[in-house]
Amino acid sequence: MNLMGSLQQLGRSLMLPTMILPVAAILLWLGALPWQEIHMSQFGEILLFCGNTIFTFLPMIFAVGVALGLTESAGIAGMSALIGHLMFIQATRHYLGAEFHLGVPGGILIGLIAAILFHRCKNIQLPESIQFFGGPRMVPLLMGLAIFILSLITIEVGPYMEKFMEWLSTAIIGLGGFGTFVNGVIHRLLVPSGLHHVFNNFFWFQLGAFEKPSGELVFGDLPRYFAGDPNAGAYMAGLYPIMMFALPAIALAIIQEAREDLKPKIRATFMTAALASFLTGVTEPIEFAFLFVAPYLFVIHALLSGLSMWIAYALNIHHGFSYSAGAIDYIINFHLSHNGWMLIPIGIAYGLLYYFLFRWAIRRFRIPTPGREEGSKLEEWAGDIPYRSPLILQSLGGKDNIKNIEACITRLRLTLTNDRLMDIAALKHLGAAGVIRLGGGNVQVVFGTYSELIREEIKKLMRKDIQQVLFNAPMQGQMIPLEEVPDQIFSGKLVGNGVAFMPEKGELVAPVAGKIIILYPSLHAIGIETDEGLEVLLHIGIDTAQLQGKWFTAFIKEGDRVEVGQLLVKFNLQKVKKNCKSLATPMLITNVDKVKSWSFAPYKAVKKGQASVMSVVMKEPSIKGGNAHG
């Protein structure tokens, strides 16, 4: 795995321990309520104690979380990280004093060591007499040795490390508002790659120090904020106007600039995305709607995000969050803020600026955002996930092409054997807002908040030994349900089951590999038998047999072997359209008794040869034979 791939995996693993932080924020918010007014002071104190405990043990939580995140939740790796962190903390405190603290970065380092040892040891076989200690059971043993060495090194160089971290923190904080601007710009630019989690970790969990009344030191902008440091929150406050106002304003601009016939659908999709950004700070579904079609707008967005951070710093606004800068965190953590109310008017101003800027840019530069000619599609399709997942898997190159698949909040994170086997057009057709190649086979596919559900379905498919046949689009045009074909024989599924297409060009290509078993003399219909024994009928138009082959040219003959995407027939689109009932072209499986289940892609525009428009799972390994009928 290359460096970008390793950072991608680390970024995902850092999300796991941060998921506990909202629990701490809620406990501290509840604890700050006036419980003494109802003679329940102790209840409030317990709430505060429990919330603060999470921050006290945050380095340990990160150690375990990173180890689990990098080993697909291997319990022995998590346990080794826990033991390793306890050993390390006790050793360094004993020899360097209780004030020495590597904080969250130290926890991350220990989690990384546990994960590396797990991957190096999980397949090791020892002689039978001592095999009990082989494989993953070697990890705790080697972890003890590794932590011993790490402790020795830290005890020797710890004071110098501490001085360096103090110098670095002082230097960055000394940059003042400009430092927050740079932080905001880099943070936003790294969002598409998912590496912003790695970048933010230093600022949120290590930068700066604050001594609590108890004498305990806490590090990082986020823990310091929740510990009551009046100077904390500088690297978080400026994100609120962006996530609560600016991104929803972009969603509104996209809705307003959509075509009238598509506005209802786009409105439903982007109002949901806007609400998610406003409430929870999940921004990717909106950002990916314009990132790939107008990257220069994304750069402007990043600069404006940095400016928001600088404005908040200049106005002495301090506000923080446990998860992200959405309205939920804004309200829950408002009691700890300073000048937090000022974020609302700033946010409203930002919302207006973004709304008019994006409406002008979309119209002026004809940016193909969703709802316009060729915009990427984002929509509600949770119920379709089990049916689309086989098609998504095939678009990724099949299960043999996937080395590793994980998911964070809005995207699949994959390591592929060959990322060139991935069909990006098909993935976007299936609902992906964007695809990011990071090199070395490391890929991210943005599916929004459905990503985790998609990952689970794909994992299930990869574990199953099923016989699956996948179909590409046989022509360029609009894919439609079979029921919309204006012929009862096809729409009633009397011939077979499948889908249909309204062609935009007069070319028909093979949707599957197989043998040509029928080529009608009128050249309007072709039968293909797949290697699995499925009989596939392609029927160009309705009532086209009467044309007797006029305006049709075949490039194959019966008995030929064809491959996916191979040209079968060309026809004069305009002449055929004028002289037939309809151009609707069914693609059917006629021997439906061999099919166990069906999956269909969304009924949208497709390109000729586009992968994964339909897939079927076979009942049993098939015996070839039989003919297609038309």
XYZ file of C-alpha atoms in Angstrom:
630
model
C 0.000 0.000 0.000
C 1.391 3.426 -0.944
C 1.594 6.459 1.324
C -1.762 7.905 0.193
C -3.425 4.556 0.738
C -1.938 4.247 4.220
C -3.082 7.755 5.130
C -6.537 6.958 3.781
C -6.792 3.916 6.064
C -5.475 5.952 9.007
C -7.991 8.712 8.313
C -10.840 6.228 8.411
C -9.571 4.609 11.611
C -9.464 8.012 13.341
C -13.214 8.335 12.811
C -13.936 5.391 15.116
C -12.695 6.902 18.420
C -14.131 10.331 17.616
C -17.615 8.799 17.523
C -17.540 8.671 21.335
C -17.021 12.431 21.676
C -20.702 13.389 21.194
C -21.461 11.251 24.254
C -19.049 13.365 26.290
C -20.519 16.594 24.920
C -24.075 15.551 25.804
C -23.047 14.517 29.322
C -21.270 17.850 29.891
C -24.264 19.773 28.524
C -26.649 17.907 30.790
C -24.281 18.327 33.719
C -24.215 22.092 33.210
C -27.970 22.364 33.755
C -29.039 23.899 37.117
C -29.609 20.618 38.967
C -29.113 22.385 42.293
C -32.425 24.151 41.753
C -34.207 20.835 42.200
C -31.802 19.617 44.925
C -30.003 17.178 42.611
C -26.520 18.688 42.648
C -24.827 15.319 42.944
C -26.643 14.057 39.844
C -25.230 16.966 37.850
C -21.751 16.373 39.284
C -21.855 12.726 38.198
C -22.858 13.776 34.670
C -19.913 16.189 34.511
C -17.544 13.591 35.957
C -18.577 10.979 33.386
C -18.263 13.448 30.509
C -14.814 14.595 31.623
C -13.692 10.983 32.066
C -14.016 10.429 28.321
C -11.604 13.298 27.674
C -9.249 12.065 30.393
C -8.900 8.686 28.693
C -9.059 10.023 25.139
C -5.497 8.884 24.250
C -6.376 5.336 25.313
C -9.639 5.491 23.332
C -7.656 6.528 20.244
C -5.128 3.738 20.784
C -7.841 1.090 20.831
C -9.912 2.763 18.105
C -7.015 3.070 15.654
C -5.975 -0.543 16.262
C -9.532 -1.762 15.610
C -10.001 0.521 12.626
C -6.845 -0.701 10.892
C -7.483 -4.408 11.505
C -11.174 -4.750 10.592
C -12.126 -4.765 14.289
C -9.766 -7.544 15.352
C -10.360 -7.838 19.093
C -6.850 -9.062 19.884
C -5.359 -5.956 18.230
C -7.627 -3.702 20.290
C -6.732 -5.569 23.487
C -3.016 -5.329 22.655
C -3.342 -1.580 22.121
C -5.126 -1.226 25.461
C -2.447 -3.172 27.329
C 0.307 -1.331 25.452
C -1.107 2.071 26.312
C -1.426 1.182 30.008
C 2.195 -0.005 30.080
C 3.419 3.092 28.267
C 1.524 5.547 30.454
C 2.647 3.936 33.698
C 6.295 3.769 32.600
C 6.514 7.358 31.352
C 4.667 8.759 34.354
C 6.949 6.914 36.750
C 10.170 8.121 35.131
C 9.152 11.467 33.612
C 6.473 12.601 36.036
C 2.695 12.855 35.799
C 2.932 16.093 33.856
C 4.540 14.357 30.836
C 1.874 13.647 28.252
C 2.049 12.545 24.606
C -1.725 12.827 24.443
C -3.760 11.607 21.504
C -0.759 11.343 19.119
C 0.798 8.900 21.583
C -2.416 6.873 21.596
C -2.490 6.867 17.789
C 1.128 5.676 17.675
C 0.380 2.776 20.018
C -2.697 1.858 17.982
C -0.571 1.861 14.820
C 2.004 -0.432 16.440
C -0.718 -2.890 17.468
C -2.199 -2.864 13.959
C 1.183 -3.376 12.266
C 2.027 -6.276 14.569
C -1.376 -7.851 13.911
C -0.910 -7.739 10.128
C 2.643 -9.076 10.397
C 1.785 -11.913 12.783
C -1.739 -13.080 11.945
C -0.572 -15.800 9.541
C 2.603 -16.939 11.335
C 2.746 -20.661 12.097
C 5.007 -22.004 14.862
C 5.986 -25.598 15.642
C 2.982 -27.581 16.816
C 4.170 -27.735 20.411
C 4.054 -23.935 20.748
C 1.474 -23.100 18.054
C -0.816 -21.818 20.817
C 1.282 -18.652 20.701
C 1.248 -18.504 16.892
C -0.820 -16.325 14.575
C -2.728 -13.410 16.131
C -1.874 -14.644 19.665
C 1.665 -13.435 19.085
C 0.459 -9.833 18.974
C 0.140 -9.253 22.768
C 3.563 -10.845 23.344
C 5.311 -8.736 20.721
C 3.302 -5.687 21.803
C 4.810 -5.935 25.275
C 8.304 -5.941 23.771
C 7.497 -3.075 21.392
C 6.057 -0.904 24.173
C 9.084 -1.638 26.350
C 11.349 -0.316 23.560
C 9.053 2.651 22.926
C 9.061 3.485 26.634
C 12.876 3.357 26.771
C 13.156 5.722 23.809
C 10.488 8.065 25.168
C 12.080 8.233 28.615
C 15.362 9.284 26.987
C 14.033 11.775 24.427
C 10.713 12.676 26.094
C 11.814 16.025 27.531
C 13.143 17.113 24.118
C 9.914 15.969 22.437
C 7.921 17.964 24.955
C 9.958 21.099 24.296
C 9.588 20.668 20.549
C 5.798 20.267 20.831
C 5.631 23.374 23.032
C 7.650 25.313 20.462
C 5.498 24.068 17.557
C 2.264 24.873 19.392
C 3.493 28.343 20.308
C 4.592 29.001 16.723
C 1.266 27.931 15.209
C -0.871 29.717 17.772
C 1.372 32.760 17.276
C 0.201 32.963 13.659
C -3.125 34.184 15.040
C -5.917 34.689 12.533
C -3.719 33.841 9.552
C -3.042 30.442 11.111
C -6.759 29.738 11.394
C -7.194 30.844 7.753
C -4.533 28.396 6.531
C -6.047 25.670 8.692
C -9.516 26.283 7.218
C -8.298 26.264 3.609
C -6.221 23.084 3.958
C -8.997 21.360 5.901
C -11.513 22.012 3.112
C -9.101 21.081 0.292
C -8.400 17.730 1.962
C -12.092 16.803 2.324
C -12.341 15.119 -1.125
C -9.493 12.736 -0.267
C -10.746 12.049 3.250
C -7.348 13.025 4.655
C -8.745 15.989 6.575
C -9.213 13.655 9.556
C -5.434 13.130 9.706
C -4.699 16.842 9.280
C -7.248 17.972 11.871
C -6.018 15.542 14.467
C -3.026 17.677 15.412
C -5.045 20.887 15.759
C -7.983 19.358 17.577
C -6.168 16.924 19.874
C -2.625 18.207 20.390
C -2.307 21.945 19.738
C -2.007 24.012 22.905
C -2.223 23.010 26.552
C -4.559 23.912 29.416
C -4.292 23.054 33.087
C -7.606 22.222 34.728
C -8.291 23.284 38.345
C -7.499 19.698 39.353
C -3.993 20.084 37.942
C -4.644 17.778 34.988
C -3.238 18.953 31.659
C -5.352 18.675 28.527
C -4.090 19.163 24.982
C -5.721 20.127 21.705
C -8.307 22.697 20.697
C -11.228 20.300 21.194
C -10.460 18.843 24.662
C -9.354 22.276 25.891
C -12.689 23.736 24.828
C -14.639 21.173 26.812
C -12.270 21.604 29.763
C -13.218 25.292 29.941
C -10.155 26.884 28.362
C -11.302 30.410 27.347
C -8.724 30.459 24.521
C -9.892 27.204 22.914
C -12.251 26.850 19.966
C -10.279 29.026 17.564
C -9.826 26.131 15.125
C -13.479 25.073 15.225
C -15.706 28.157 15.536
C -15.295 29.323 11.937
C -16.615 26.039 10.569
C -20.144 26.707 11.875
C -21.053 29.359 9.263
C -19.850 27.026 6.502
C -21.677 23.875 7.530
C -24.853 25.446 8.929
C -25.364 28.143 6.290
C -22.962 28.148 3.322
C -23.360 24.517 2.225
C -27.181 24.547 2.576
C -27.130 27.746 0.481
C -25.265 25.861 -2.272
C -27.963 23.182 -2.140
C -30.653 25.858 -2.571
C -28.753 27.368 -5.513
C -28.537 23.953 -7.193
C -32.280 23.471 -6.708
C -33.101 26.877 -8.187
C -30.864 26.322 -11.215
C -32.293 22.877 -11.995
C -34.584 22.373 -14.969
C -38.244 22.831 -14.141
C -39.133 19.222 -14.988
C -36.410 17.922 -12.657
C -36.877 20.412 -9.816
C -39.215 18.259 -7.686
C -36.711 15.396 -7.604
C -33.696 17.656 -7.119
C -35.545 19.576 -4.395
C -36.263 16.388 -2.440
C -32.651 15.247 -2.741
C -30.882 18.499 -1.918
C -33.226 19.669 0.804
C -32.315 16.432 2.588
C -28.609 17.107 1.959
C -29.001 20.699 3.169
C -30.729 19.568 6.350
C -27.982 16.991 7.002
C -25.313 19.676 6.619
C -27.194 22.150 8.827
C -27.915 19.686 11.632
C -24.887 17.384 11.639
C -22.199 19.033 9.495
C -22.108 16.212 6.908
C -21.206 18.203 3.796
C -19.859 15.774 1.196
C -23.162 15.092 -0.649
C -23.369 18.814 -1.485
C -19.659 19.406 -2.098
C -19.347 16.459 -4.465
C -22.256 17.801 -6.505
C -19.964 20.531 -7.871
C -16.416 19.400 -7.014
C -15.794 17.406 -10.196
C -17.674 19.642 -12.614
C -16.299 22.943 -11.267
C -13.109 22.375 -9.232
C -12.311 26.104 -9.395
C -15.499 26.732 -7.407
C -14.276 24.266 -4.801
C -11.027 26.229 -4.469
C -13.055 29.427 -3.932
C -15.139 27.519 -1.385
C -11.933 26.499 0.439
C -10.667 30.090 0.527
C -14.000 31.340 1.849
C -13.916 28.606 4.509
C -10.502 29.821 5.626
C -11.791 33.391 5.673
C -14.662 32.321 7.934
C -12.123 30.885 10.375
C -10.142 34.141 10.302
C -13.264 36.288 10.859
C -14.269 34.185 13.865
C -10.757 34.580 15.311
C -10.723 38.337 14.680
C -14.068 38.742 16.474
C -12.830 36.718 19.464
C -15.412 33.962 18.901
C -14.742 30.687 20.679
C -17.027 27.743 19.995
C -16.363 24.038 19.668
C -17.939 20.755 18.709
C -17.687 17.092 19.573
C -18.508 15.706 16.118
C -18.920 18.427 13.521
C -20.021 22.030 13.197
C -23.746 21.441 12.784
C -26.694 22.962 14.623
C -26.916 20.073 17.082
C -23.354 20.643 18.297
C -23.881 24.417 18.185
C -26.792 24.199 20.619
C -25.388 21.495 22.903
C -22.013 23.211 23.322
C -23.210 26.831 23.302
C -22.973 27.090 27.105
C -19.173 26.804 26.865
C -18.799 29.309 24.030
C -17.664 32.937 24.038
C -19.424 35.264 21.590
C -20.929 32.147 20.026
C -24.096 34.052 19.110
C -22.098 36.059 16.557
C -21.745 32.955 14.389
C -25.428 33.242 13.437
C -25.269 36.666 11.692
C -21.926 35.673 10.126
C -23.559 32.463 8.928
C -26.548 34.297 7.444
C -24.188 36.630 5.567
C -22.196 33.632 4.322
C -25.386 31.882 3.274
C -26.477 34.850 1.146
C -22.996 35.207 -0.357
C -22.818 31.510 -1.293
C -26.369 31.424 -2.650
C -25.917 34.311 -5.076
C -22.324 33.355 -5.965
C -23.246 29.777 -6.868
C -26.429 30.733 -8.731
C -24.425 33.226 -10.795
C -21.557 30.790 -11.430
C -23.830 27.869 -12.385
C -25.695 30.047 -14.873
C -22.732 32.057 -16.165
C -20.407 29.102 -16.763
C -23.168 26.558 -17.481
C -21.931 24.243 -14.749
C -23.676 20.839 -15.082
C -24.805 20.512 -11.483
C -27.552 17.970 -10.698
C -30.848 18.779 -12.373
C -29.187 20.314 -15.417
C -28.043 18.499 -18.546
C -25.332 16.164 -17.332
C -25.126 16.802 -13.605
C -24.162 14.053 -11.204
C -27.116 12.375 -9.548
C -27.836 12.282 -5.843
C -31.096 10.764 -4.759
C -32.977 8.763 -2.173
C -32.596 5.056 -2.863
C -32.098 3.345 0.484
C -34.636 0.642 -0.370
C -32.713 -0.208 -3.547
C -29.390 -0.865 -1.836
C -29.684 -4.700 -1.785
C -30.565 -4.605 -5.492
C -27.978 -2.095 -6.620
C -25.105 -3.506 -4.581
C -24.392 -6.396 -7.009
C -24.178 -3.843 -9.794
C -21.928 -1.587 -7.708
C -19.679 -4.562 -6.975
C -19.374 -5.322 -10.685
C -18.669 -1.658 -11.465
C -15.753 -1.869 -9.041
C -14.318 -4.689 -11.138
C -15.887 -7.649 -9.337
C -15.081 -9.261 -6.018
C -11.703 -10.537 -7.225
C -10.641 -6.928 -7.813
C -11.323 -5.834 -4.220
C -8.504 -6.278 -1.724
C -10.164 -4.278 1.019
C -13.410 -2.373 1.421
C -14.300 -0.069 4.289
C -16.717 2.801 4.727
C -16.833 6.039 6.654
C -19.806 8.357 6.961
C -20.143 9.345 3.312
C -17.827 7.183 1.218
C -16.540 3.718 0.440
C -12.795 3.420 0.956
C -11.350 0.664 -1.213
C -8.064 -0.913 -2.148
C -8.408 -2.463 -5.605
C -6.112 -4.885 -7.386
C -6.488 -2.792 -10.538
C -8.378 0.485 -10.364
C -8.526 0.593 -14.168
C -11.118 -2.173 -14.046
C -13.450 0.226 -12.246
C -16.250 1.702 -14.386
C -16.682 5.273 -13.134
C -19.600 6.035 -15.470
C -21.472 3.004 -14.148
C -20.765 3.972 -10.537
C -22.180 7.447 -11.102
C -25.175 5.874 -12.848
C -25.703 3.773 -9.714
C -25.758 6.796 -7.403
C -22.122 7.751 -6.731
C -21.602 11.486 -6.347
C -17.914 11.152 -7.169
C -14.930 8.814 -7.465
C -11.438 9.692 -6.202
C -8.282 7.793 -7.163
C -5.476 8.112 -4.610
C -2.934 5.901 -6.368
C -1.742 2.389 -5.661
C -5.251 0.992 -6.192
C -6.669 3.124 -3.373
C -10.038 4.562 -4.313
C -12.885 6.417 -2.618
C -16.437 6.304 -3.956
C -18.842 8.841 -2.454
C -22.341 7.424 -1.934
C -23.370 9.763 0.883
C -24.702 8.407 4.146
C -25.688 5.108 2.514
C -22.017 4.097 2.193
C -21.943 1.865 5.274
C -25.091 0.025 4.143
C -23.605 -0.488 0.677
C -20.402 -1.834 2.214
C -22.341 -4.382 4.265
C -24.256 -5.587 1.200
C -21.070 -5.884 -0.852
C -19.378 -7.769 1.987
C -22.280 -10.245 1.991
C -21.987 -10.703 -1.769
C -18.225 -11.266 -1.543
C -18.755 -14.023 1.040
C -21.328 -15.812 -1.094
C -20.384 -18.285 -3.808
C -23.071 -17.378 -6.312
C -23.298 -17.585 -10.075
C -24.037 -14.097 -11.261
C -24.435 -12.707 -14.772
C -24.076 -8.978 -15.357
C -25.355 -7.011 -18.313
C -23.980 -3.875 -19.954
C -26.087 -1.337 -21.815
C -26.596 -2.531 -25.429
C -27.057 1.036 -26.727
C -26.869 4.698 -25.841
C -30.139 6.165 -24.651
C -32.643 6.037 -21.803
C -33.091 2.858 -19.795
C -36.787 2.238 -19.063
C -38.803 -0.433 -17.215
C -40.092 -3.257 -19.373
C -43.620 -2.291 -18.349
C -43.284 0.963 -20.339
C -42.704 -0.793 -23.668
C -45.792 -0.133 -25.847
C -46.364 -3.787 -26.667
C -48.303 -6.157 -24.421
C -46.122 -9.131 -25.325
C -43.048 -7.399 -23.919
C -44.604 -5.248 -21.184
C -46.576 -8.261 -19.925
C -43.317 -10.265 -19.766
C -44.803 -12.995 -21.956
C -41.502 -13.439 -23.781
C -39.206 -12.971 -20.805
C -38.046 -10.501 -18.170
C -35.519 -7.695 -18.361
C -35.349 -3.997 -19.242
C -35.694 -1.812 -22.302
C -33.928 1.157 -23.864
C -34.972 4.173 -25.924
C -31.995 4.603 -28.295
C -30.346 7.902 -29.137
C -27.968 6.393 -31.692
C -28.448 3.633 -34.234
C -25.995 1.122 -32.798
C -26.612 -2.120 -30.904
C -23.740 -3.815 -29.049
C -23.497 -7.058 -27.110
C -24.579 -6.625 -23.462
C -23.001 -9.974 -22.507
C -20.443 -12.394 -23.875
C -21.781 -15.476 -25.594
C -22.788 -17.168 -28.841
C -25.175 -15.771 -31.456
C -27.906 -18.390 -31.643
C -30.462 -16.394 -33.649
C -30.138 -13.551 -36.132
C -33.533 -12.799 -37.586
C -33.594 -12.297 -41.385
C -35.058 -8.838 -40.824
C -32.005 -8.094 -38.584
C -34.235 -6.425 -35.982
C -33.714 -9.104 -33.311
C -30.770 -11.130 -32.055
C -30.538 -14.052 -29.642
C -27.389 -14.590 -27.548
C -26.670 -17.602 -25.347
C -24.306 -16.753 -22.477
C -21.650 -19.071 -21.120
C -23.924 -19.680 -18.128
C -26.768 -20.851 -20.373
C -28.963 -17.752 -20.275
C -30.854 -16.963 -23.471
C -30.882 -13.231 -24.150
C -33.102 -11.554 -26.702
C -32.371 -8.071 -28.083
C -35.296 -6.645 -30.050
C -34.742 -3.303 -31.833
C -37.983 -1.315 -31.746
C -41.617 -2.430 -31.843
C -43.181 -3.701 -35.097
C -39.816 -3.506 -36.871
C -39.985 -7.008 -38.367
C -42.147 -5.555 -41.146
C -39.212 -3.388 -42.292
C -37.582 -6.581 -43.666
C -34.063 -5.498 -42.799
C -34.309 -2.148 -44.558
C -32.053 0.404 -42.859
C -30.392 -2.399 -40.754
C -26.812 -3.682 -41.152
C -25.587 -6.723 -39.188
C -21.931 -7.165 -38.235
C -22.293 -10.746 -36.958
C -23.860 -13.991 -38.086
C -25.374 -17.007 -36.351
C -22.771 -19.132 -34.583
C -20.378 -16.229 -33.973
C -18.824 -15.745 -30.566
C -19.266 -12.151 -29.304
C -17.703 -10.259 -26.446
C -19.202 -7.538 -24.273
C -19.452 -4.254 -26.179
C -18.953 -5.818 -29.608
C -20.957 -4.132 -32.384
C -23.898 -6.287 -33.486
C -26.158 -4.127 -35.668
C -26.257 -0.595 -37.033
C -29.561 0.977 -38.053
C -30.812 4.295 -39.386
C -32.344 5.761 -36.245
C -34.507 8.382 -37.947
C -35.815 6.115 -40.718
C -36.641 3.288 -38.317
C -38.289 5.696 -35.865
C -40.500 7.080 -38.638
C -41.617 3.641 -39.852
C -42.223 1.697 -36.630
C -44.534 1.884 -33.648
C -41.769 2.675 -31.137
C -37.991 2.600 -30.841
C -38.235 0.918 -27.426
C -35.669 -1.899 -27.472
C -36.208 -4.709 -24.953
C -33.285 -6.700 -23.536
C -34.821 -9.904 -22.198
C -33.828 -13.186 -20.618
C -36.234 -15.674 -22.160
C -35.448 -18.734 -20.018
C -36.425 -17.015 -16.759
C -36.739 -20.362 -14.978
C -32.946 -20.349 -14.603
C -32.917 -17.009 -12.726
C -33.097 -16.834 -8.937
C -33.059 -13.037 -8.470
C -32.867 -9.827 -10.508
C -31.151 -6.459 -9.959
C -31.741 -3.340 -12.041
C -29.854 -0.056 -12.158
C -31.821 3.225 -12.002
C -33.869 3.982 -15.095
C -31.731 6.817 -16.414
C -29.646 7.804 -19.409
C -26.917 5.266 -20.225
C -23.927 5.153 -22.549
C -23.364 2.391 -25.075
C -21.577 -0.492 -23.340
C -22.010 1.038 -19.888
C -21.459 -1.631 -17.254
C -23.863 -2.900 -14.646
C -27.319 -1.923 -15.871
C -28.815 -5.300 -14.896
C -27.654 -8.424 -13.110
C -29.174 -11.798 -12.303
C -28.265 -14.612 -9.928
C -28.654 -18.114 -11.359
C -30.604 -20.821 -9.566
C -28.232 -23.626 -10.423
C -25.215 -24.106 -12.681
C -26.891 -24.217 -16.068
C -26.788 -26.710 -18.927
C -26.557 -24.971 -22.269
C -29.220 -25.415 -24.872
C -32.450 -24.019 -26.263
C -33.274 -21.072 -28.441
C -34.321 -17.480 -27.862
C -37.661 -16.377 -29.177
C -38.734 -13.023 -30.546
